[in-house]
Coordinates of C-alpha atoms and ligand atoms in Angstrom, one line a residue:
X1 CA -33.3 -24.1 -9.3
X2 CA -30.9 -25.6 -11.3
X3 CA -32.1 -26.7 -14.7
X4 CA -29.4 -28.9 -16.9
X5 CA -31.3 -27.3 -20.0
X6 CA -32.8 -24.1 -19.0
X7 CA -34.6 -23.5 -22.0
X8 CA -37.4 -25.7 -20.7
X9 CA -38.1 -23.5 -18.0
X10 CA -41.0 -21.1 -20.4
X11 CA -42.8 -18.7 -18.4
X12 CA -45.3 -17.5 -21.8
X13 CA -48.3 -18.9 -22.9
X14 CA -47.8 -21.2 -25.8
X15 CA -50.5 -20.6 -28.7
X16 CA -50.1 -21.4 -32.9
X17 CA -46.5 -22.9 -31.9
X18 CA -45.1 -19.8 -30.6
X19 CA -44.9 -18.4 -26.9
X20 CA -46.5 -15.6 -26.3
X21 CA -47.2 -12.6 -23.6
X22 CA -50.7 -12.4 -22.2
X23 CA -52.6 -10.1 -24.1
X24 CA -52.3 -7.3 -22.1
X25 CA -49.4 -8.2 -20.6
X26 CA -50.4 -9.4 -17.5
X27 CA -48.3 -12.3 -15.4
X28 CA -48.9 -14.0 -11.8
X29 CA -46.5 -15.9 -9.7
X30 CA -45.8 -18.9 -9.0
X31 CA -44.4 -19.9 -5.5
X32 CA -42.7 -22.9 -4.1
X33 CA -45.2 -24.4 -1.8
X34 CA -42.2 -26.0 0.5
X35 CA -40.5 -22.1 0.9
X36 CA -42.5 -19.6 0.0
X37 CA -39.9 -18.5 -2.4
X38 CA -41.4 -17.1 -5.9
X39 CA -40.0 -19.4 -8.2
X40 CA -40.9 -17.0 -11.5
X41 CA -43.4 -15.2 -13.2
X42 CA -46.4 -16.5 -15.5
X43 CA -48.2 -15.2 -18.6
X44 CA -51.8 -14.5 -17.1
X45 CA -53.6 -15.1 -20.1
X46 CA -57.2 -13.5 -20.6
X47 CA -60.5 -15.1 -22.3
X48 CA -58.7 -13.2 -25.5
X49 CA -56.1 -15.6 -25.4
X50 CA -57.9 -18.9 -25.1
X51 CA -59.5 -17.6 -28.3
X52 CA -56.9 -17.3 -30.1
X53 CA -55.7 -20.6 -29.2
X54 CA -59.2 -22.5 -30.1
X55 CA -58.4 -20.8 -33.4
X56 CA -55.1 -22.1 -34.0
X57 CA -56.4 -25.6 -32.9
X58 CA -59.1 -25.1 -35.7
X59 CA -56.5 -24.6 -38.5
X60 CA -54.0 -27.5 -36.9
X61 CA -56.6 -30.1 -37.1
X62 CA -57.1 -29.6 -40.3
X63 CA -53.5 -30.9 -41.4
X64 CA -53.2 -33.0 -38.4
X65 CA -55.6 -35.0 -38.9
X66 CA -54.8 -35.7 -42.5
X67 CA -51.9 -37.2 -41.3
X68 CA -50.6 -40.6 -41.1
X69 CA -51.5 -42.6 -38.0
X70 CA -47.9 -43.4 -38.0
X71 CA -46.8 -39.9 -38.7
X72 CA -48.7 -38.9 -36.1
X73 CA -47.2 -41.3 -33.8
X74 CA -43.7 -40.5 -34.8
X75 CA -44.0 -37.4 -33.2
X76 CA -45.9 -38.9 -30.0
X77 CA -42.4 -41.3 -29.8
X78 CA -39.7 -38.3 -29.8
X79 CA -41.7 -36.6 -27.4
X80 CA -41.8 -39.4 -25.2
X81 CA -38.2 -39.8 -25.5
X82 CA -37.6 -36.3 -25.0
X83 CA -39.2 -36.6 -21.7
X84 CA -37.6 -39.6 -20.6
X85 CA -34.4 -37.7 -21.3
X86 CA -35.3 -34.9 -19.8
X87 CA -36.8 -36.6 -16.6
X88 CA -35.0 -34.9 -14.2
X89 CA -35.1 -31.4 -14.5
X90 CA -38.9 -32.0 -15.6
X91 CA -39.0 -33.5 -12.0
X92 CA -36.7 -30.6 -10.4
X93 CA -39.3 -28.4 -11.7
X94 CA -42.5 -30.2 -10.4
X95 CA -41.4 -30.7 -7.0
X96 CA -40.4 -26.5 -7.0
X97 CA -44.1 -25.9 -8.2
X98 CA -46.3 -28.6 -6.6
X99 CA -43.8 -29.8 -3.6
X100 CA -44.1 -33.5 -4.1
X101 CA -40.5 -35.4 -3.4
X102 CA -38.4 -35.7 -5.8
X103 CA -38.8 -39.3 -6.3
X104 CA -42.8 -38.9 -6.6
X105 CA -42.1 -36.3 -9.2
X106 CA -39.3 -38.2 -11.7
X107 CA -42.0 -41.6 -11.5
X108 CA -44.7 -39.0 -13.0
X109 CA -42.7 -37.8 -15.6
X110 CA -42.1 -41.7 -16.4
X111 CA -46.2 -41.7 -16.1
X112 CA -46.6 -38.9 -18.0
X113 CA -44.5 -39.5 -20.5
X114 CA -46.1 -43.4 -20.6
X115 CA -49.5 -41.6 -22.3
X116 CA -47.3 -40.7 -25.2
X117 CA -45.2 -43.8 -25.9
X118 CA -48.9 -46.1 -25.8
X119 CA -51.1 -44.1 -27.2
X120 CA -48.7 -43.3 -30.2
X121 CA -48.6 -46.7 -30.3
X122 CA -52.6 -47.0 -30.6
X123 CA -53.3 -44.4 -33.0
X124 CA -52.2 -47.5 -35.7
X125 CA -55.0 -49.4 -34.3
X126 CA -57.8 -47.1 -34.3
X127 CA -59.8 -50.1 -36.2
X128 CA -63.4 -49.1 -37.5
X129 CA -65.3 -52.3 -38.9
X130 CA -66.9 -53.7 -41.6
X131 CA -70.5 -55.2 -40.6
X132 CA -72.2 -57.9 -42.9
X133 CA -74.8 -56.2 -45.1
X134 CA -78.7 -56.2 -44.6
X135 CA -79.5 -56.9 -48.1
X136 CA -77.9 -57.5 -51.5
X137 CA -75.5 -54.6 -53.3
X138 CA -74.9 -53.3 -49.9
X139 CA -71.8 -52.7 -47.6
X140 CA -71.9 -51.5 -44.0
X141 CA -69.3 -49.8 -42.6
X142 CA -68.1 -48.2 -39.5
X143 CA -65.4 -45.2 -39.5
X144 CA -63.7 -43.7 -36.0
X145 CA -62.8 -40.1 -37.2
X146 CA -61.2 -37.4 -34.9
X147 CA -63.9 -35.5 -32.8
X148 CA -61.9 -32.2 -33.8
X149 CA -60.8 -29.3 -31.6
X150 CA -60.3 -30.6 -27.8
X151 CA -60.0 -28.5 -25.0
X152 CA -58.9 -29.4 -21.0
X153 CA -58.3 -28.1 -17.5
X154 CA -56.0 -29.9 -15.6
X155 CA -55.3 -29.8 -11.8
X156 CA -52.3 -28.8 -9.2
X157 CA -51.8 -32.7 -7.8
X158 CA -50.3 -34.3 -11.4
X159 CA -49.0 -31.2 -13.0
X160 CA -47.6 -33.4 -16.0
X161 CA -49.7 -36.3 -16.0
X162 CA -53.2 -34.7 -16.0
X163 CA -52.5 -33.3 -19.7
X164 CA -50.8 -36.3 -20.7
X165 CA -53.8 -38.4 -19.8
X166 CA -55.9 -36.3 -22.2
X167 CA -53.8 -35.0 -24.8
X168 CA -52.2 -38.2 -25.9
X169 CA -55.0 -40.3 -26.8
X170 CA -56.3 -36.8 -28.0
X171 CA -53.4 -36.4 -30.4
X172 CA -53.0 -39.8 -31.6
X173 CA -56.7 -39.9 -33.0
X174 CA -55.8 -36.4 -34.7
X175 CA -57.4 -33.9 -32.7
X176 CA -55.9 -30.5 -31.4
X177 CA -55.5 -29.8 -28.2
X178 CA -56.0 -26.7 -25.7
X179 CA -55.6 -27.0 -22.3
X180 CA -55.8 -24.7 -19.3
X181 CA -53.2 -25.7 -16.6
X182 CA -54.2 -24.9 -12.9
X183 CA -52.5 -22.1 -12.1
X184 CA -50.5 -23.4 -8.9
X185 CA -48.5 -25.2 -11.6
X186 CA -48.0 -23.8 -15.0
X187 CA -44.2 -24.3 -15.3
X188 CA -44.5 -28.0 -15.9
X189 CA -47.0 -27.7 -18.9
X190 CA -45.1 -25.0 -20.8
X191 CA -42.1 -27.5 -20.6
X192 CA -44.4 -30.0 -22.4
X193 CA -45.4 -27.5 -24.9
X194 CA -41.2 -26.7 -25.3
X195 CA -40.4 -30.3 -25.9
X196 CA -43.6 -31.1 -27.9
X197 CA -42.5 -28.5 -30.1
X198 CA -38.7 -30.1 -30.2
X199 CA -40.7 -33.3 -31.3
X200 CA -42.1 -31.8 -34.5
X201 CA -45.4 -31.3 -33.1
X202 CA -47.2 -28.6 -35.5
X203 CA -47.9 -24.9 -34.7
X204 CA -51.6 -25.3 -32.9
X205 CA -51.5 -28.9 -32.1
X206 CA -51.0 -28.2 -28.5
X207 CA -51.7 -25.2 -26.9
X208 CA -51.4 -24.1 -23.5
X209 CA -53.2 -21.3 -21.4
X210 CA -52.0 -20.8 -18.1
X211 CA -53.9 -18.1 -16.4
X212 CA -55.9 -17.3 -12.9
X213 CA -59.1 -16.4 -14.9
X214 CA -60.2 -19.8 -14.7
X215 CA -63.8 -18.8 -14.9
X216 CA -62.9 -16.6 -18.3
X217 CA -60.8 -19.3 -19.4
X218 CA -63.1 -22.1 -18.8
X219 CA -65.9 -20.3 -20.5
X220 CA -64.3 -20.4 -23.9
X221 CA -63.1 -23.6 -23.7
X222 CA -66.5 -25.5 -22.6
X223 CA -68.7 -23.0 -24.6
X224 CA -66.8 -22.4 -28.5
X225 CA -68.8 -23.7 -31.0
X226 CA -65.5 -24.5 -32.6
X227 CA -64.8 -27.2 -29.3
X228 CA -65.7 -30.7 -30.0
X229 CA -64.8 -32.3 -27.1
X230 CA -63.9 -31.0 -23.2
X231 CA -62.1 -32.6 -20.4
X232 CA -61.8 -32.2 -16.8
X233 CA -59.7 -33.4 -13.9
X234 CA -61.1 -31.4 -10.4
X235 CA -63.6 -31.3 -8.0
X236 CA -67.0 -32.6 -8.3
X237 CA -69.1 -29.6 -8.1
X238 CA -66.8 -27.3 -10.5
X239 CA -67.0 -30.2 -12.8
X240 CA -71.2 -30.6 -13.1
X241 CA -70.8 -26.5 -13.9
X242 CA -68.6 -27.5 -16.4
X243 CA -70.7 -29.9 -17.8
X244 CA -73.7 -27.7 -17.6
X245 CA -71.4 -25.2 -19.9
X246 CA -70.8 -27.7 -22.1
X247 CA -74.5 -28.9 -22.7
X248 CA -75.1 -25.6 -24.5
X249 CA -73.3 -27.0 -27.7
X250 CA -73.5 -30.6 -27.1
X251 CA -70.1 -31.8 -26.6
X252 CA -68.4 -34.6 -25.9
X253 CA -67.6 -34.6 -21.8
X254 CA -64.8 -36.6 -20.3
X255 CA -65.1 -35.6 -16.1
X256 CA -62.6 -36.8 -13.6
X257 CA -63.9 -35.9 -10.5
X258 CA -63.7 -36.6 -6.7
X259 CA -63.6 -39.5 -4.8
X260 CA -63.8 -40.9 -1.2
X261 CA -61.7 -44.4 -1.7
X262 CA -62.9 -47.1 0.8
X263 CA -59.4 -49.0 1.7
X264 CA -61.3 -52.5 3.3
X265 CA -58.8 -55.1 5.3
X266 CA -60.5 -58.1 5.8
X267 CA -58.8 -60.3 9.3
X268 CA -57.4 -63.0 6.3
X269 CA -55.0 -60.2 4.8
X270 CA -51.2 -60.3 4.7
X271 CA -50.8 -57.9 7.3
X272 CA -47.1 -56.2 5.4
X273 CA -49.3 -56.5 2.6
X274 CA -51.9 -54.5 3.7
X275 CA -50.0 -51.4 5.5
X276 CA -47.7 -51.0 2.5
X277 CA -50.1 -50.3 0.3
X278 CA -52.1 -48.9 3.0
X279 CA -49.2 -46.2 3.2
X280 CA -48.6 -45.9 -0.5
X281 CA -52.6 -45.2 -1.3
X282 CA -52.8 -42.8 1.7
X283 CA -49.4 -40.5 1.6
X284 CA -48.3 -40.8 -2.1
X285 CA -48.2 -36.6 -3.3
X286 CA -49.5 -35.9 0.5
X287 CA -52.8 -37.1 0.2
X288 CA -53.5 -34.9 -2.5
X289 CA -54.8 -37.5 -5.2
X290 CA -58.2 -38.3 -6.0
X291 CA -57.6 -41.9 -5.9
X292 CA -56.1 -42.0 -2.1
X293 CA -57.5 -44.1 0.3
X294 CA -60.2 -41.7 1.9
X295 CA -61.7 -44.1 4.3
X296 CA -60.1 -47.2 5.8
X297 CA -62.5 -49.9 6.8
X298 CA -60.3 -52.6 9.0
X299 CA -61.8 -56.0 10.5
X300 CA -62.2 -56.4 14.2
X301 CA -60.0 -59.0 14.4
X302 CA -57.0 -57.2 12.6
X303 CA -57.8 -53.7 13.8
X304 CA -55.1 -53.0 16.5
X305 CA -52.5 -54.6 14.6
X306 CA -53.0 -52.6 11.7
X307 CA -53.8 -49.5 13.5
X308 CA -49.8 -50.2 15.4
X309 CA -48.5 -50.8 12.3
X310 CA -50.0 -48.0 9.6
X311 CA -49.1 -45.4 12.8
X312 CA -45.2 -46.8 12.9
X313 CA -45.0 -46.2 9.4
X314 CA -46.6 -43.3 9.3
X315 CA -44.4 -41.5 11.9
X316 CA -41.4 -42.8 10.3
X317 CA -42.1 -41.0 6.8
X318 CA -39.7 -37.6 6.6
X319 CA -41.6 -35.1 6.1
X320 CA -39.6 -32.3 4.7
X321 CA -39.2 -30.0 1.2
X322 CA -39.5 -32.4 -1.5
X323 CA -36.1 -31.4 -3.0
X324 CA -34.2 -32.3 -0.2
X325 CA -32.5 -36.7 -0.4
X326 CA -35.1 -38.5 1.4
X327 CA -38.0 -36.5 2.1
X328 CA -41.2 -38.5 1.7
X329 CA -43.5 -35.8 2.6
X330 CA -43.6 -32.3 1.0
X331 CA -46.0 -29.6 2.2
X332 CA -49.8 -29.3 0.8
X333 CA -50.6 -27.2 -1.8
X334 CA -51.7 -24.2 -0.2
X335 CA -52.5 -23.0 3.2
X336 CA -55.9 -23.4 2.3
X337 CA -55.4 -26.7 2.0
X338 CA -53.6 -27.5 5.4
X339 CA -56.9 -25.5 7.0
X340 CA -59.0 -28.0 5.7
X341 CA -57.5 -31.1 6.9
X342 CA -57.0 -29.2 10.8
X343 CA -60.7 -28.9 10.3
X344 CA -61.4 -32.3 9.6
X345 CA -59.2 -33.7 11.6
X346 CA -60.5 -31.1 14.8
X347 CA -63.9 -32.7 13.6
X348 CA -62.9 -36.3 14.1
X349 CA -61.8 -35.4 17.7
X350 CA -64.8 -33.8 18.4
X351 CA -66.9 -36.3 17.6
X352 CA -65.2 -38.7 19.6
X353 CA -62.1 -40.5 17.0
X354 CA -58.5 -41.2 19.0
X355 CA -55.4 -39.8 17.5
X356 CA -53.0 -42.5 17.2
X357 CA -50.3 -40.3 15.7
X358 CA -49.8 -36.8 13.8
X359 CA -53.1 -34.6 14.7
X360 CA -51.3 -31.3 14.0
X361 CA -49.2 -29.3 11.8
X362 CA -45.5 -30.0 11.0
X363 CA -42.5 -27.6 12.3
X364 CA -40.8 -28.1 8.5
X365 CA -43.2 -25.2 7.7
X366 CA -46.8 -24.0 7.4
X367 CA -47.9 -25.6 4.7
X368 CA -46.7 -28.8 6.1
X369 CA -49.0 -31.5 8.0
X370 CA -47.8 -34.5 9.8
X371 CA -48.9 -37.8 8.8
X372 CA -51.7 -38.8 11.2
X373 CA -53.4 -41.9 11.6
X374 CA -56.8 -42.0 13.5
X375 CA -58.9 -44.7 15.0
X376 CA -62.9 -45.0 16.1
X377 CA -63.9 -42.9 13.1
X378 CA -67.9 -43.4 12.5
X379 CA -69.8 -42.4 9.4
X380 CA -71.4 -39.2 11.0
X381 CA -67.5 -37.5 10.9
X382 CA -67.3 -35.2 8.1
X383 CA -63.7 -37.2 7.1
X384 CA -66.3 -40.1 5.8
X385 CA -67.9 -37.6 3.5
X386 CA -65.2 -35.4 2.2
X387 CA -62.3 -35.9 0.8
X388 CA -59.3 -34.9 3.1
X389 CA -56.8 -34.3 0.3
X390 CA -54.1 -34.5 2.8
X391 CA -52.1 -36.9 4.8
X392 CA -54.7 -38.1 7.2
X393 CA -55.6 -42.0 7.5
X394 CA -59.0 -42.2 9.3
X395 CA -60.0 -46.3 10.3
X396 CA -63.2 -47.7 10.9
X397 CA -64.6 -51.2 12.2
X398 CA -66.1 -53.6 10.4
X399 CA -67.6 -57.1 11.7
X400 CA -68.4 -58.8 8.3
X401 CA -68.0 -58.7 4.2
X402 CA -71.6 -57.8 4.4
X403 CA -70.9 -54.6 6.6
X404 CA -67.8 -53.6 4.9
X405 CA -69.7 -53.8 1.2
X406 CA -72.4 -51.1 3.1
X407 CA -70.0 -49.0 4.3
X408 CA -68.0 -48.7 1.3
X409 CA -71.2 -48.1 -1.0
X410 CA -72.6 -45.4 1.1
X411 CA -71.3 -42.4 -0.5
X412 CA -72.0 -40.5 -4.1
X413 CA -68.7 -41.1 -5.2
X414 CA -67.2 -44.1 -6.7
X415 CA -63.7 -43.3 -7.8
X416 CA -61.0 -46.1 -6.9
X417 CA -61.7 -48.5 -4.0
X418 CA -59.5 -51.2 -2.5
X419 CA -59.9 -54.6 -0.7
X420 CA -57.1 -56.4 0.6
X421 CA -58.0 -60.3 1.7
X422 CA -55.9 -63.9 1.1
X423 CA -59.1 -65.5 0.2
X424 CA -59.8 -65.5 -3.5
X425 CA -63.3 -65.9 -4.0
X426 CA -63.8 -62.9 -1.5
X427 CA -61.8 -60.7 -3.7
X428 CA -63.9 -61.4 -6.6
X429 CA -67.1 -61.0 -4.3
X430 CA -65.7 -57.6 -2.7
X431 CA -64.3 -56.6 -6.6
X432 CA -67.5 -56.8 -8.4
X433 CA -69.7 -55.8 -5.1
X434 CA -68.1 -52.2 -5.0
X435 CA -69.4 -49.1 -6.7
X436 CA -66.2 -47.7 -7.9
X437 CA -64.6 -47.7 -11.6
X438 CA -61.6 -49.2 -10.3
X439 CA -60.7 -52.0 -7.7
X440 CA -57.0 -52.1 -6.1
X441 CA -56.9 -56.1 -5.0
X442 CA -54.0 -56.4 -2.6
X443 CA -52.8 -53.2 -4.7
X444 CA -52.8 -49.5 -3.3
X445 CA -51.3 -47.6 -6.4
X446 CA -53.3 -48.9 -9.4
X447 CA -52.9 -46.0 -12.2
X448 CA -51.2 -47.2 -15.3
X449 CA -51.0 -45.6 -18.8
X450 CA -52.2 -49.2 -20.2
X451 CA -55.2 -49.3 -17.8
X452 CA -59.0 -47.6 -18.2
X453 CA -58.9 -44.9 -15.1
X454 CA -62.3 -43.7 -14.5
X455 CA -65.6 -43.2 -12.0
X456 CA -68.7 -44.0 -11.8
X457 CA -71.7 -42.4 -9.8
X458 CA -70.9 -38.6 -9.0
X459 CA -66.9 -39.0 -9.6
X460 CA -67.1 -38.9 -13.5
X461 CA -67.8 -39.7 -16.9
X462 CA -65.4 -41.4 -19.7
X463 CA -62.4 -43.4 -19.0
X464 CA -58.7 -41.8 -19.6
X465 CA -55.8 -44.3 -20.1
X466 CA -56.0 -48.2 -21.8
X467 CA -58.2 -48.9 -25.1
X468 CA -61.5 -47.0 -24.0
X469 CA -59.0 -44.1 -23.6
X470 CA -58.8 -43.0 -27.1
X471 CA -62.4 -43.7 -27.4
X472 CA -63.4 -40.2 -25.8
X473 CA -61.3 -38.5 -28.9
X474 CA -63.2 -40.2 -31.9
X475 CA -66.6 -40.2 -33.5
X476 CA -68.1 -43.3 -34.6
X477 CA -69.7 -42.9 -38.3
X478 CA -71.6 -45.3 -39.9
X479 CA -71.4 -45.2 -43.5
X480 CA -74.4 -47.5 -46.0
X481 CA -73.2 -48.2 -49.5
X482 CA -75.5 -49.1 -52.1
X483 CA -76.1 -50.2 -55.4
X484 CA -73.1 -52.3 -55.0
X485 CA -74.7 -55.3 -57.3
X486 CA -74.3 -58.7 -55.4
Ligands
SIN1 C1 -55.7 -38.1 -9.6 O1 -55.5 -37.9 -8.5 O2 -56.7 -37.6 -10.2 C2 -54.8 -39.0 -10.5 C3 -54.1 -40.0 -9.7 C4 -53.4 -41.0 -10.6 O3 -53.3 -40.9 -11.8 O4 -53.0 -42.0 -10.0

């Protein structure tokens, strides 16, 4: 891979503003999902390590904190800036790690680097209040101080995004940060850490730990007295552990978890509408997002039409290595991955759903799936339960707004959701009917740096991104003074 500035490609863990070997001296690899080909070699950090880098977080906070909000944000700025202007090769190396397409990969960096640049911008507003006194010689008032030491683990599907979600607004208040990368994709956090550090970030601000010990890892970070606050981006069930761990010391929790979107197409929809961001919900990083349509509910009257049309464009997309001009499709993360979706989608067929396109694995490779699209998909299929995590559309029939509400609500999860309908006092209806933390209206890509992202029900805690963002990285104290006179 070639890197216009190499030096951004660091394959050491980076703890007290210096990389470092694994204690020990173990490394793993890390292989390019599209080829196979073992792109380099990765500091394998033990529970030793994550130690050391709470401690260093400890120390930090106690200067970073003290500083300026606008100090603070300063250094927030440049390292926005540094990613903007380093936006390619911080894409070249997420599409070698991950496999999204190129084009996916340069619009996360912009993502990404989005966290920095607004919530920089907030730390200046981090208001407290002043509340009008009970009684004479009194005065109320409210501070928002930094929680302290904040530790994360980010996922595979947003290499760069995941951590910037968290360790902006985590910075700007004047915590520390520590965060476990998923080990799939390391590379693209240690360039963070390399260009934080160009941006005048102090040693232990931001650590990383990349590392396949996730258990070990995970341990310190969601059980050290020293951690105020822990955040999470994964699957449902490892984050309840997670949360269990974290109960032991009372921390703050932040989970983003799993989802199982309803996409509903009411007959009154504009139909281009509709199947472009049908497609742009559904394929965007292969399926792999927890936000991707998981179940699309389509209204009689509309149903072949939009079954034609999602199928054209889904056969259309090139499916391909994400490096390569043009591919819209890389492969899935692992071949674990591509087993589950065959299973899912064998399940579907057995249970009686028509394949309208796809249905099987793609020649590009073995980790690659083709873009399917299936129709007479009932609630009993295990596709309605689970999340595919790949590139697999599954519709269902709907008579009525009543139905579609049902069907959409009848899940544990409540992650994004998205109605798409001409007629605006449906929308509202639909909007504020569905158990989800966010509502796509005639929008299938919703995620903004300016917007609260978020669950409710079984698919998370907190909000990450927008004004209650920052909120997860501050403590709210009260403070009574008396004896004031009147
Ligand atoms: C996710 O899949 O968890 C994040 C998706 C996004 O930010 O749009």
């Amino acid at each position: 891979m070639m890197l216009q500035d190499p030096a951004i490609l660091q394959t050491r863990a980076f703890i007290g503003g210096s990389f470092v070997s694994a204690t020990g001296g173990a490394t793993f690899a890390v292989v390019n999902p599209a080829t196979g080909e073992r792109i380099s070699d990765v500091a394998d950090c033990p529970a030793a390590d994550a130690l050391h880098a709470v401690a260093s977080a400890e120390t930090a906070f106690r200067s970073w904190r003290g500083l300026l909000a606008k100090e603070r944000a300063a250094c927030l700025r440049r390292l926005y800036d540094l990613m903007l202007s380093h936006q390619e090769d911080l894409a070249r190396l997420m599409t070698a790690e991950q496999g999204k397409p190129l084009a996916e990969a340069r619009a996360e960096v912009a993502y990404a680097a989005g966290f920095f640049e607004w919530f920089g911008e907030e730390a200046k507003r981090l208001y407290g209040e002043v509340i009008p006194a009970n009684a004479h010689g009194r005065r109320l008032l409210v501070l928002k101080q930094p929680v302290g030491v904040a530790t994360a683990i980010t996922p595979w599907n947003f290499p760069l995004a995941m951590i910037a979600r968290k360790a902006a607004p985590a910075l700007a208040a004047g915590c520390t940060f520590v965060v476990k990368p998923a080990a799939e994709t390391p590379l693209s956090a240690l360039a963070l850490a390399e260009l934080g550090c160009r941006a005048g970030l102090p040693a232990g601000v931001l650590n990383v730990v990349p590392g396949t010990g996730a258990a070990e890892i995970g341990e310190i970070l969601t059980t050290d007295p020293r951690v105020r606050k822990f955040s999470f981006t994964g699957s449902t069930p490892v984050g309840k552990m997670l949360a269990g761990q974290c109960a032991g010391t009372v921390k703050k929790v932040s989970l983003e978890l799993g989802g199982n979107a309803p996409f509903i197409v009411f007959d009154d929809a504009d139909l281009d509408q509709a199947v472009a961001g049908a497609v742009a919900s559904k394929f965007r990083n292969m399926g792999q997002t927890c936000v991707c349509a998981n179940r699309f509910y389509i209204q009689d009257g509309i149903h072949e039409a939009f079954a034609a049309r999602l199928a054209k464009a889904a056969s259309d997309l090139l499916v391909g290595d994400g490096a390569a001009p043009g591919t819209a499709q890389g492969p899935l993360v692992s071949d674990r991955a591509v087993g589950k979706v065959e299973a899912l989608v064998a399940d579907a067929l057995d249970n009686g759903a028509t394949l309208v396109t796809g249905g099987s694995r793609h020649p590009a490779g073995r980790r690659f799936y083709q873009p399917t699209v299936l129709t007479g998909m009932t609630m009993a299929m295990r596709a309605a339960r689970e999340e595919i995590f790949g590139p697999v559309a599954t519709l269902f029939r709907f008579r009525d707004q009543r139905e579609a509400i049902a069907l959409a609500n009848a899940t544990p999860f409540g992650l994004a959701a998205y109605v798409y309908t001409r007629d605006l006092g449906r929308a509202w209806q639909v909007a504020e009917a569905l158990e989800a933390g966010m509502v796509g209206v005639n929008e299938g890509v919703i995620s903004t740096e300016v917007a609260p992202f978020g669950g409710v029900k079984e698919s998370g805690l907190g909000r990450e991104g927008g004004r209650a963002g920052i909120e997860d990285y501050v403590e709210t104290k009260y403070v009574a003074m008396g004896g004031l006179g009147s």
